[in-house]
XYZ file of C-alpha atoms in Angstrom:
729
model
C 150.686 157.180 66.416
C 152.644 153.963 66.833
C 152.753 152.465 70.329
C 153.350 148.807 71.115
C 151.230 147.123 73.775
C 153.953 147.000 76.436
C 154.613 150.724 76.185
C 150.910 151.461 76.068
C 150.312 149.566 79.294
C 153.253 151.284 80.940
C 152.017 154.680 79.719
C 148.476 153.983 80.910
C 149.269 152.247 84.201
C 148.094 155.197 86.253
C 144.721 155.576 84.555
C 141.652 154.148 86.274
C 140.884 151.810 83.387
C 144.367 150.332 83.140
C 144.779 150.024 86.908
C 141.526 148.108 87.204
C 142.351 145.945 84.192
C 145.669 144.999 85.751
C 144.010 144.093 89.049
C 142.843 140.584 89.894
C 140.292 139.128 87.469
C 138.017 136.097 87.853
C 139.375 132.659 87.128
C 137.062 132.232 84.124
C 138.569 135.236 82.354
C 142.101 134.339 83.400
C 141.622 130.927 81.797
C 140.214 132.456 78.628
C 143.091 134.929 78.372
C 145.769 132.299 78.908
C 144.980 130.493 75.648
C 146.576 131.595 72.392
C 144.626 131.283 69.125
C 145.058 128.222 66.950
C 146.391 129.857 63.800
C 146.334 128.234 60.392
C 145.253 130.693 57.672
C 145.423 133.978 59.646
C 141.828 134.598 58.524
C 138.330 134.196 59.939
C 138.450 130.596 58.723
C 140.650 129.781 61.726
C 137.509 130.078 63.853
C 135.921 126.661 64.188
C 133.264 127.490 66.795
C 131.057 130.540 67.331
C 129.102 130.786 70.591
C 126.518 133.523 71.136
C 124.838 134.596 74.370
C 122.140 137.268 74.318
C 121.239 138.678 77.727
C 118.360 140.972 78.628
C 117.752 144.703 78.651
C 120.832 146.757 79.406
C 121.959 149.915 77.633
C 125.485 150.965 76.756
C 125.560 154.231 78.726
C 123.836 152.428 81.608
C 126.798 150.019 81.905
C 129.771 151.742 80.272
C 129.084 155.471 80.052
C 131.838 156.063 82.636
C 134.499 153.712 81.203
C 137.554 155.261 79.574
C 138.176 155.028 75.859
C 134.563 154.454 74.744
C 131.904 156.886 73.546
C 130.335 157.596 76.906
C 129.536 160.511 79.154
C 132.707 162.335 78.097
C 131.471 162.616 74.510
C 132.431 166.152 73.460
C 129.733 166.298 70.782
C 126.372 165.393 72.352
C 123.425 166.053 70.079
C 121.274 169.131 70.871
C 117.758 168.928 72.278
C 114.900 171.225 71.299
C 115.651 173.193 74.473
C 119.078 173.994 73.044
C 120.739 172.008 75.827
C 122.777 168.857 75.183
C 121.137 165.439 75.118
C 121.940 164.745 78.782
C 119.118 167.014 80.024
C 116.016 164.955 79.347
C 112.538 166.226 80.163
C 110.707 164.462 82.960
C 107.147 164.223 84.167
C 107.562 164.971 87.880
C 109.120 167.878 89.723
C 110.320 166.294 92.974
C 112.717 163.841 91.359
C 110.895 160.732 92.556
C 110.272 158.070 89.897
C 106.630 158.076 88.848
C 105.752 156.902 85.319
C 102.165 158.156 85.728
C 103.146 161.731 86.609
C 102.015 164.483 84.220
C 104.656 166.131 82.077
C 105.786 169.407 83.640
C 109.149 170.122 82.020
C 111.469 169.008 84.836
C 114.916 168.005 83.589
C 116.546 164.720 84.572
C 120.219 164.049 83.786
C 122.136 160.754 84.077
C 122.643 159.761 87.708
C 124.628 157.106 89.548
C 122.754 154.017 90.747
C 124.912 153.772 93.846
C 124.536 150.419 95.647
C 126.344 151.813 98.687
C 123.459 154.182 99.305
C 120.378 152.465 97.881
C 118.921 149.224 96.571
C 120.421 150.050 93.188
C 121.556 146.633 91.910
C 117.929 145.514 91.854
C 116.679 148.677 90.154
C 113.293 148.168 88.494
C 112.700 147.697 84.814
C 111.399 150.562 82.687
C 108.839 150.643 79.853
C 110.197 149.212 76.608
C 107.404 148.732 74.083
C 107.058 150.188 70.595
C 104.883 153.125 71.664
C 107.049 154.482 74.472
C 110.262 153.789 72.550
C 109.026 155.736 69.538
C 107.876 158.614 71.727
C 111.140 158.771 73.708
C 113.320 158.580 70.585
C 111.074 161.258 69.082
C 112.323 160.474 65.552
C 115.834 161.504 66.527
C 115.009 164.610 68.559
C 115.274 162.679 71.850
C 114.340 164.802 74.862
C 111.501 162.731 76.344
C 113.263 159.656 77.716
C 112.105 159.957 81.359
C 108.672 161.150 80.315
C 107.866 158.014 78.322
C 110.158 155.527 80.045
C 110.222 156.997 83.608
C 112.969 158.620 85.641
C 114.752 155.315 86.299
C 115.844 155.296 82.658
C 118.615 157.814 83.390
C 120.429 155.651 85.966
C 123.877 154.143 85.365
C 126.526 152.021 87.091
C 130.263 152.529 87.518
C 133.309 150.285 87.547
C 133.007 149.672 91.292
C 129.362 148.591 90.942
C 129.801 146.090 88.080
C 133.455 144.990 88.222
C 132.941 141.782 86.231
C 131.412 143.611 83.275
C 134.244 146.157 83.248
C 136.903 143.471 83.606
C 135.486 141.386 80.758
C 135.326 144.432 78.479
C 138.878 145.431 79.347
C 140.306 141.945 78.996
C 138.871 141.451 75.505
C 136.976 143.785 73.140
C 133.960 146.012 73.747
C 131.876 147.441 70.900
C 130.684 151.007 71.580
C 128.553 151.397 68.454
C 126.531 148.167 68.627
C 122.797 148.944 68.462
C 119.724 146.847 69.003
C 117.865 146.509 65.716
C 114.298 147.569 66.467
C 112.990 150.550 68.459
C 110.968 148.394 70.837
C 111.313 145.328 73.102
C 112.454 141.725 73.372
C 110.653 139.654 70.735
C 111.244 141.985 67.764
C 114.952 142.175 68.514
C 115.386 138.457 69.203
C 113.499 137.641 66.008
C 115.967 139.846 64.121
C 118.851 138.271 66.011
C 117.820 134.735 65.039
C 116.693 135.388 61.467
C 118.191 138.658 60.189
C 114.901 140.552 60.054
C 111.833 141.461 62.051
C 109.756 142.164 58.953
C 108.858 139.926 56.019
C 111.836 140.148 53.649
C 109.759 139.092 50.650
C 107.366 142.013 51.083
C 110.246 144.379 51.864
C 111.975 143.371 48.622
C 108.780 144.332 46.826
C 108.888 147.758 48.490
C 105.976 147.017 50.833
C 106.165 148.323 54.394
C 104.944 145.683 56.817
C 102.127 145.919 59.326
C 101.804 143.734 62.421
C 100.559 140.937 60.145
C 104.054 140.439 58.756
C 106.251 141.980 61.446
C 106.508 142.138 65.223
C 106.203 145.605 66.822
C 105.643 144.222 70.337
C 106.096 140.926 72.186
C 103.631 138.341 70.872
C 104.931 135.489 68.759
C 107.665 134.053 70.976
C 105.600 133.986 74.149
C 104.041 130.655 75.054
C 100.378 130.562 76.012
C 99.900 129.335 79.601
C 103.486 128.030 80.016
C 102.663 126.316 83.311
C 100.448 123.940 81.345
C 101.883 123.979 77.814
C 105.321 122.669 78.705
C 107.836 121.256 76.287
C 107.828 118.520 75.094
C 104.466 117.346 76.460
C 101.908 118.594 75.620
C 104.029 121.160 73.748
C 103.994 124.901 73.279
C 100.921 126.839 72.207
C 101.377 130.287 70.686
C 99.609 133.625 70.727
C 99.884 134.573 67.060
C 100.638 133.311 63.574
C 104.087 132.107 62.546
C 106.575 133.780 60.226
C 107.768 131.711 57.288
C 111.094 133.130 56.179
C 114.142 131.009 57.138
C 115.868 131.476 60.473
C 119.663 131.428 60.720
C 119.526 127.861 62.130
C 117.488 126.895 59.034
C 120.189 128.389 56.807
C 122.943 126.583 58.725
C 121.017 123.318 58.575
C 120.632 123.560 54.804
C 124.354 124.278 54.426
C 125.353 121.292 56.557
C 126.826 123.416 59.348
C 126.351 121.997 62.838
C 124.494 124.148 65.361
C 122.696 123.971 68.693
C 120.707 126.132 71.112
C 121.631 125.460 74.754
C 118.539 126.169 76.829
C 115.967 124.885 79.239
C 112.807 125.009 77.089
C 110.710 125.385 80.234
C 112.864 128.136 81.744
C 113.457 130.572 78.895
C 111.133 133.325 80.144
C 108.046 131.581 78.693
C 109.718 131.427 75.279
C 110.729 135.082 75.090
C 114.463 134.255 74.963
C 113.950 132.079 71.891
C 113.412 134.209 68.778
C 113.002 131.132 66.584
C 109.669 130.306 68.242
C 108.119 132.948 66.010
C 108.821 130.772 62.957
C 106.915 127.954 61.340
C 109.991 125.739 60.889
C 110.460 125.568 64.671
C 106.802 125.410 65.648
C 106.207 122.414 63.377
C 109.484 120.596 64.109
C 108.925 116.893 64.744
C 110.754 114.589 67.177
C 113.813 113.158 65.474
C 114.391 116.201 63.293
C 117.491 118.330 63.694
C 115.415 121.428 64.480
C 113.590 119.556 67.241
C 116.764 118.032 68.658
C 119.079 121.042 68.509
C 116.670 123.948 68.648
C 113.745 122.928 70.864
C 115.175 120.476 73.388
C 116.892 120.672 76.763
C 120.631 121.376 76.543
C 122.244 122.544 79.781
C 125.485 124.359 80.562
C 126.778 120.983 81.738
C 126.049 119.665 78.245
C 127.901 122.656 76.825
C 130.929 121.930 79.020
C 130.861 118.243 78.040
C 130.648 119.094 74.339
C 133.674 121.353 74.734
C 135.561 118.775 76.778
C 134.815 115.977 74.305
C 135.539 118.052 71.208
C 131.920 117.746 70.000
C 130.931 121.421 70.249
C 128.850 122.372 67.190
C 130.176 125.022 64.825
C 127.532 127.573 65.829
C 125.859 127.695 69.247
C 123.426 129.971 70.994
C 122.991 130.059 74.767
C 119.632 131.149 76.203
C 119.716 132.269 79.833
C 117.118 131.207 82.382
C 115.030 134.086 83.625
C 116.812 134.476 86.964
C 120.243 134.827 85.291
C 119.131 136.889 82.279
C 120.444 140.215 83.686
C 116.975 141.737 83.199
C 116.359 144.783 85.459
C 113.634 144.616 88.045
C 114.342 141.100 89.228
C 114.522 138.277 89.514
C 117.891 139.039 87.863
C 120.632 141.625 88.390
C 124.024 142.604 86.930
C 125.749 140.266 89.378
C 123.525 137.297 88.552
C 124.086 137.982 84.878
C 127.846 138.089 85.348
C 127.729 134.805 87.246
C 125.906 133.169 84.346
C 128.486 134.605 81.943
C 131.234 133.176 84.120
C 129.577 129.742 83.983
C 129.493 129.934 80.173
C 133.157 130.992 80.049
C 134.114 128.166 82.392
C 132.325 125.712 80.113
C 133.983 127.100 76.982
C 137.491 126.933 78.464
C 137.156 123.341 79.661
C 139.191 122.286 76.633
C 141.919 124.747 75.661
C 142.212 123.250 72.184
C 138.542 124.039 71.504
C 138.745 127.511 73.068
C 141.763 128.322 70.906
C 139.454 128.097 67.887
C 136.364 129.788 69.387
C 134.726 133.218 69.385
C 132.215 134.043 72.106
C 129.826 136.949 71.529
C 127.845 138.402 74.440
C 125.233 141.088 73.818
C 121.750 142.207 74.893
C 118.471 142.049 73.019
C 117.493 145.653 73.768
C 118.112 148.491 76.177
C 114.969 148.094 78.317
C 113.979 151.773 78.619
C 117.487 152.767 79.655
C 118.843 156.012 78.265
C 121.601 156.093 75.676
C 122.868 159.376 74.278
C 124.062 158.346 70.800
C 121.505 158.920 68.017
C 120.917 155.540 66.373
C 121.594 155.275 62.629
C 118.239 154.800 60.928
C 116.495 155.465 57.642
C 115.119 159.017 57.501
C 111.887 159.650 59.373
C 108.787 161.142 57.805
C 107.779 164.659 58.754
C 104.194 165.159 59.865
C 103.363 166.519 56.387
C 104.481 163.269 54.756
C 107.806 164.519 53.384
C 110.950 162.563 54.083
C 113.440 164.141 56.500
C 116.527 163.058 54.600
C 117.562 160.808 51.745
C 119.402 157.602 50.910
C 121.439 156.266 48.002
C 119.397 153.053 48.062
C 115.692 152.326 48.087
C 114.080 152.541 51.510
C 110.689 151.047 50.677
C 110.048 148.162 53.055
C 112.302 149.530 55.834
C 109.355 151.024 57.734
C 106.575 149.783 59.990
C 103.086 150.852 58.950
C 100.562 151.452 61.744
C 97.599 152.900 59.804
C 95.151 152.903 62.727
C 97.772 154.051 65.285
C 97.382 150.836 67.232
C 100.973 150.998 68.501
C 101.566 154.748 68.870
C 100.957 157.114 71.765
C 98.033 159.464 70.984
C 100.273 162.494 71.524
C 103.109 161.103 69.380
C 102.242 163.085 66.260
C 105.669 164.426 65.296
C 105.580 161.934 62.436
C 102.860 160.001 60.661
C 101.943 156.345 61.036
C 104.906 155.027 59.023
C 107.975 154.725 61.258
C 111.532 153.389 60.748
C 112.015 149.964 62.289
C 115.469 150.931 63.603
C 118.285 150.941 64.422
C 117.651 151.680 68.054
C 119.712 152.441 71.175
C 123.190 151.060 71.809
C 123.621 147.941 73.919
C 126.861 146.355 75.163
C 128.571 143.808 72.922
C 131.602 141.931 74.245
C 133.743 140.023 71.758
C 135.600 137.349 73.729
C 138.124 135.273 71.846
C 141.827 134.493 71.599
C 141.762 136.886 68.612
C 140.175 139.771 70.561
C 142.245 139.940 73.755
C 143.785 143.104 75.115
C 141.159 145.671 76.052
C 140.176 146.940 72.613
C 137.238 149.090 71.572
C 135.540 148.442 68.223
C 133.593 151.513 67.055
C 132.139 150.384 63.742
C 128.330 150.523 63.592
C 126.879 147.071 64.311
C 123.472 145.645 65.162
C 121.873 142.217 65.601
C 122.082 141.556 61.847
C 125.870 141.886 62.144
C 126.083 138.463 63.785
C 124.251 136.966 60.826
C 126.713 138.679 58.481
C 129.614 137.369 60.581
C 128.303 133.836 60.108
C 127.971 134.521 56.378
C 131.601 135.579 56.250
C 132.844 132.562 58.175
C 130.753 129.814 56.595
C 130.101 131.159 53.071
C 126.343 131.187 53.555
C 123.679 133.810 52.877
C 121.111 134.929 55.437
C 118.414 136.069 52.984
C 116.330 138.102 55.442
C 119.010 140.755 56.122
C 117.893 143.886 54.299
C 120.010 145.931 51.842
C 119.885 148.920 54.206
C 121.314 146.878 57.091
C 124.008 145.460 54.813
C 124.931 148.975 53.722
C 125.159 150.507 57.202
C 125.986 147.706 59.671
C 129.345 145.970 59.769
C 129.883 142.212 59.936
C 131.873 142.254 63.225
C 135.077 141.037 61.581
C 136.693 144.374 62.434
C 136.454 143.464 66.148
C 139.134 140.784 65.567
C 142.732 140.660 64.495
C 143.182 137.355 62.708
C 146.628 138.307 61.441
C 148.183 138.914 64.859
C 148.336 135.417 66.288
C 149.490 136.227 69.811
C 148.610 138.810 72.398
C 149.716 139.547 75.933
C 147.719 137.669 78.555
C 146.005 139.807 81.164
C 145.143 138.746 84.737
C 141.893 137.281 86.184
C 138.223 138.482 86.671
C 136.324 139.254 89.902
C 134.487 136.447 91.667
C 130.724 136.423 91.009
C 129.606 133.569 93.248
C 128.349 135.886 96.003
C 125.372 137.180 93.990
C 122.825 135.840 96.493
C 124.539 137.622 99.386
C 124.725 140.892 97.446
C 121.080 140.662 96.383
C 119.998 140.003 99.967
C 122.057 142.946 101.218
C 120.601 145.223 98.540
C 117.061 144.322 99.579
C 117.799 145.721 103.030
C 118.677 149.109 101.521
C 116.232 151.937 100.927
C 114.798 152.297 97.424
C 116.909 154.734 95.451
C 115.580 158.118 94.453
C 116.433 160.544 91.685
C 118.784 163.325 92.834
C 117.114 166.722 93.019
C 120.165 168.408 91.515
C 122.122 167.228 88.504
C 125.177 165.141 89.234
C 128.323 166.166 87.316
C 128.830 163.943 84.287
C 131.872 161.723 84.684
C 133.930 159.503 82.421
C 137.316 158.052 83.234
C 140.240 159.633 81.435
C 142.542 157.531 79.317
C 142.778 155.957 75.886
C 142.094 152.442 74.692
C 143.401 150.475 71.751
C 140.893 150.975 68.950
C 140.203 148.675 66.015
C 140.632 149.910 62.461
C 137.443 151.322 60.935
C 136.111 151.338 57.359
C 135.006 154.995 57.307
C 136.206 157.728 54.960
C 133.455 160.326 55.127
C 133.078 163.807 53.676
C 130.564 166.645 54.004
C 131.007 169.900 52.087
C 128.898 173.060 52.056
C 127.987 175.476 49.286
C 126.298 178.708 50.377
C 124.155 181.002 48.270
C 124.212 184.148 50.426
C 120.833 184.859 51.938
C 119.173 182.032 50.032
C 120.304 178.475 50.751
C 122.928 176.089 52.071
C 123.642 172.952 50.073
C 125.385 170.053 51.793
C 127.084 167.287 49.858
C 127.539 163.962 51.647
C 130.161 161.642 50.166
C 131.526 158.253 51.193
C 134.862 157.010 49.866
C 135.261 154.369 52.582
C 134.450 150.669 52.431
C 131.249 150.729 54.521
C 128.072 152.774 54.222
C 127.171 155.315 56.866
C 124.304 157.417 58.180
C 124.767 161.169 58.587
C 122.483 162.965 61.074
C 121.911 166.696 60.535
C 120.616 168.787 63.448
C 119.492 172.290 62.468
C 120.185 174.383 65.567
C 118.167 177.250 64.120
C 115.132 174.928 64.039
C 115.496 172.253 66.717
C 111.726 171.806 66.707
C 112.153 169.904 63.447
C 113.004 166.242 62.998
C 116.738 165.929 62.250
C 117.418 164.855 58.711
C 119.250 161.570 58.118
C 121.221 160.518 55.061
C 122.262 156.949 54.256
C 125.233 157.026 51.885
C 126.581 153.764 50.538
C 130.256 153.281 49.865
C 131.403 155.111 46.738
C 128.278 157.267 46.532
C 127.217 160.878 47.078
C 124.059 162.734 48.119
C 123.150 166.417 48.187
C 120.373 168.291 49.957
C 119.415 171.937 50.401
C 118.372 174.028 53.405
C 116.324 177.104 52.537
C 117.700 179.819 54.834
C 115.991 182.801 53.246
C 113.498 183.160 56.128
C 116.486 183.439 58.487
C 118.198 185.991 56.201
C 120.970 183.564 55.452
C 121.738 182.612 59.036
C 122.292 178.895 59.591
C 123.769 176.496 62.148
C 123.894 172.923 60.830
C 125.570 170.161 62.863
C 126.366 166.914 61.031
C 127.080 163.741 63.022
C 128.516 160.476 61.727
C 130.090 157.342 63.238
C 133.000 157.399 65.710
C 132.937 161.099 66.546
C 132.702 162.398 62.981
C 131.296 165.953 63.217
C 130.909 168.841 60.790
C 129.504 172.281 61.686
C 128.393 174.888 59.132
C 127.389 178.108 60.861
C 126.744 181.761 59.998
C 125.409 183.848 62.873
C 125.279 187.101 60.946
C 123.067 187.990 58.018
C 124.875 186.953 54.832
C 124.638 189.235 51.831
C 126.114 189.194 48.358
C 129.265 191.059 47.207
C 131.341 190.103 50.249
C 133.843 187.321 50.883
C 132.353 183.858 50.544
C 134.880 181.349 51.918
C 134.383 177.618 52.097
C 136.477 174.741 53.401
C 137.022 171.226 52.126
C 138.716 168.703 54.417
C 140.840 166.047 52.719
C 142.642 163.026 54.143
C 146.273 162.046 53.783
C 145.569 158.356 54.319
C 149.184 157.221 54.026
C 150.280 159.429 56.925
C 147.008 159.653 58.866
C 146.864 163.437 58.501
C 144.414 166.055 57.222
C 144.743 168.974 54.873
C 142.190 171.665 54.188
C 141.479 173.416 50.913
C 140.051 176.921 51.297
C 138.255 178.674 48.470
C 136.666 182.108 48.104
C 133.864 182.547 45.590
C 132.946 185.987 46.915
C 133.847 189.494 45.770
C 136.259 190.407 48.598
C 139.345 188.926 50.167
C 139.236 187.501 53.684
C 141.571 186.058 56.267
C 140.753 182.677 57.786
C 141.992 181.467 61.172
C 142.251 177.747 61.914
C 142.054 176.943 65.643
C 142.687 173.539 67.195
C 139.956 172.738 69.740
C 141.392 169.737 71.554
C 144.856 168.443 70.638
C 147.234 171.372 71.094
C 148.213 172.302 67.556
C 149.084 175.953 66.982
C 146.602 178.164 65.068
C 147.211 179.062 61.405
C 146.132 182.122 59.441
C 145.517 182.189 55.687
C 144.435 185.059 53.452
C 142.310 184.161 50.431
C 141.740 186.479 47.502
C 138.490 186.331 45.501
C 138.394 183.373 43.132
C 141.490 181.813 44.684
C 142.232 178.653 46.631
C 144.816 177.930 49.332
C 145.757 174.785 51.212
C 146.837 174.089 54.793
C 148.050 170.770 56.159
C 149.369 169.515 59.489
C 150.359 166.323 61.241
C 148.019 164.378 63.538
C 150.757 162.123 64.848
C 150.571 163.494 68.397
C 146.810 162.906 68.643
C 146.601 159.370 67.240
C 145.106 160.716 63.962
C 142.273 162.554 65.737
C 141.427 166.138 64.756
C 139.052 168.867 65.914
C 139.513 172.353 64.499
C 137.416 175.429 63.756
C 137.720 177.983 60.965
C 136.631 181.614 61.367
C 136.790 184.591 58.990
C 137.849 188.138 59.843
C 135.278 189.900 57.646
C 132.401 187.539 58.487
C 131.966 187.689 62.247
C 129.307 184.982 62.368
C 131.156 182.544 60.142
C 132.292 179.235 61.712
C 133.198 175.872 60.255
C 134.182 173.015 62.526
C 135.586 169.604 61.610
C 136.233 166.676 63.948
C 136.901 162.958 63.655
C 139.663 160.413 63.112
C 141.611 159.767 59.929
C 141.424 156.058 59.158
C 144.625 154.591 57.753
C 143.638 150.939 57.558
C 145.605 150.319 60.764
C 144.511 149.892 64.368
C 144.777 153.029 66.471
C 143.721 154.658 69.723
C 140.424 155.947 71.039
C 139.934 159.712 71.182
C 142.482 161.037 73.723
C 140.298 164.119 74.352
C 137.235 162.089 75.337
C 136.532 161.556 79.001
C 137.985 164.879 80.067
C 134.721 166.828 79.970
């Protein structure tokens, strides 16, 4: 589907997302949008400065589940829970709907609900549990289902466009990533350590195939937190720490060795007692001496005024991190809030746009360390979990030894969390917002490639020809390097208007404190997501899953990857939702197979396969399958040049059958094909009207329980549109 930006805006002018985007924006964003990129090579090398701000504890659904054109509450393929219901209906511990993390589990369901600041003190909503133990129990090794039980009911709350206008405006002026995950299934320190070094576990041991314990990894907040910060101030008498230091190199260490200038802008005595600063876990920073570059650029006081002066004077380092003070960190529960966080972001943007020549060569990344305990519905890509019997629930085309946290004495696990053993995947974990703000990322795009905190390290590798040695092979296989969020070839883009004012945060906070505490609704609110499409960045995925059925005996799935980036497939067995879903990591150019024994179910099966960006495959037989009947199977192929699909149907059975192909979302007419035994037929059709998106089912006349379903987007190597059927549910 080919639509230029002017026609797209005209076509979308009546949608909620476009109307809001075309409304007045804050001055900081207007200034950022007004500057065109400084183009020289039309590559990433045109970027001269990279600035990174990591805020605190917000989830993707919590902020953007209602925004059009992203994978939010209108997702048509939510994963199934053990109850058989979709992922929205999480089990809670209290029947009356009031938040109470100590309440006993009684099976009450809690669905996502609006944190409405017009009715309650919602902007200052409290924080939720976010340690390793409750995160593991809520994730439930991919089964989900227990988010409110282990986090509390507050975890299901979300905001809308009207509540957080700055966040929506920033996302819709530039680029939002809707598949960016935090790296570790736990809290702040582990994720910030990964963010600043590329790993939360000792890469030397991992390379030897050794899973780390808490001696060589960080399951919970310890190493970055300063002992008695009221006394142990920086620089005199200096920080004192709670635990031993890690020794692998941080990203600043790598930059320093390569001669690349860098700096961390922070107040070392107002960085949440060190928690914002992931490098404090490392020996190179703890032992830095006055006069050294690490001491000067990574441990000292550098304010936003210093940042603005460096921009103004043309002395901005090549790579910069900004650490927020506690009150502006956006952390739930106070002393911060979404409005305070947006005000801090606006201050950073104002500093960065002080000099338009510098901004024309700059990329600004804004993300969050972790999701607090806030619910997100997308299953995070992760290495396969272990079943309770010690078998692996899935496979990978690369070695996974070293990608797990070992807790042999169950020091960090809930006593009742016995679905798996004491060896757990480190991550990925829940999605968090990631804004990509740059002259090369203007225009309201969505980038749906799988990213995590290691992706920023890989982006720096790409730009500066360095290597961050701590990033693991699994992360390199599965997580992108964030270059797909940019268009370095297209030098110019239409400027959009300005962002909402954020200076009234104190007034809003004071008003919210006069409101009643919010409470969980006693009936489920209808799920809502704005209709409309969004420009979508090109993706590297070309994924395939095929089935081979031995009637009454087994189903074999083959997972293949002919794209340019690895991917994780999640398989949910709807006949056995009590089981951990299997996960399969398939590197580019590789294939995996696995078998489901269906003999105990007399051949019945219902396997749902999920991949990135709405990729779904369903292999289902409701009726008992016996030999000597038709045995049809389908293989979906891609016409990359035209962005279309074609399907090859085969019949290895003893009888002929007629297959019906039904479009589920985009309005294509149904087709009917008869297949004789031992024969193959082919059906193709155009996806031009749907922007290369497809969703169709195949049924058979002689096999009443037979269903195959295929959904996703055909990637052509070109930018496209988000799913036009999403947001209508």
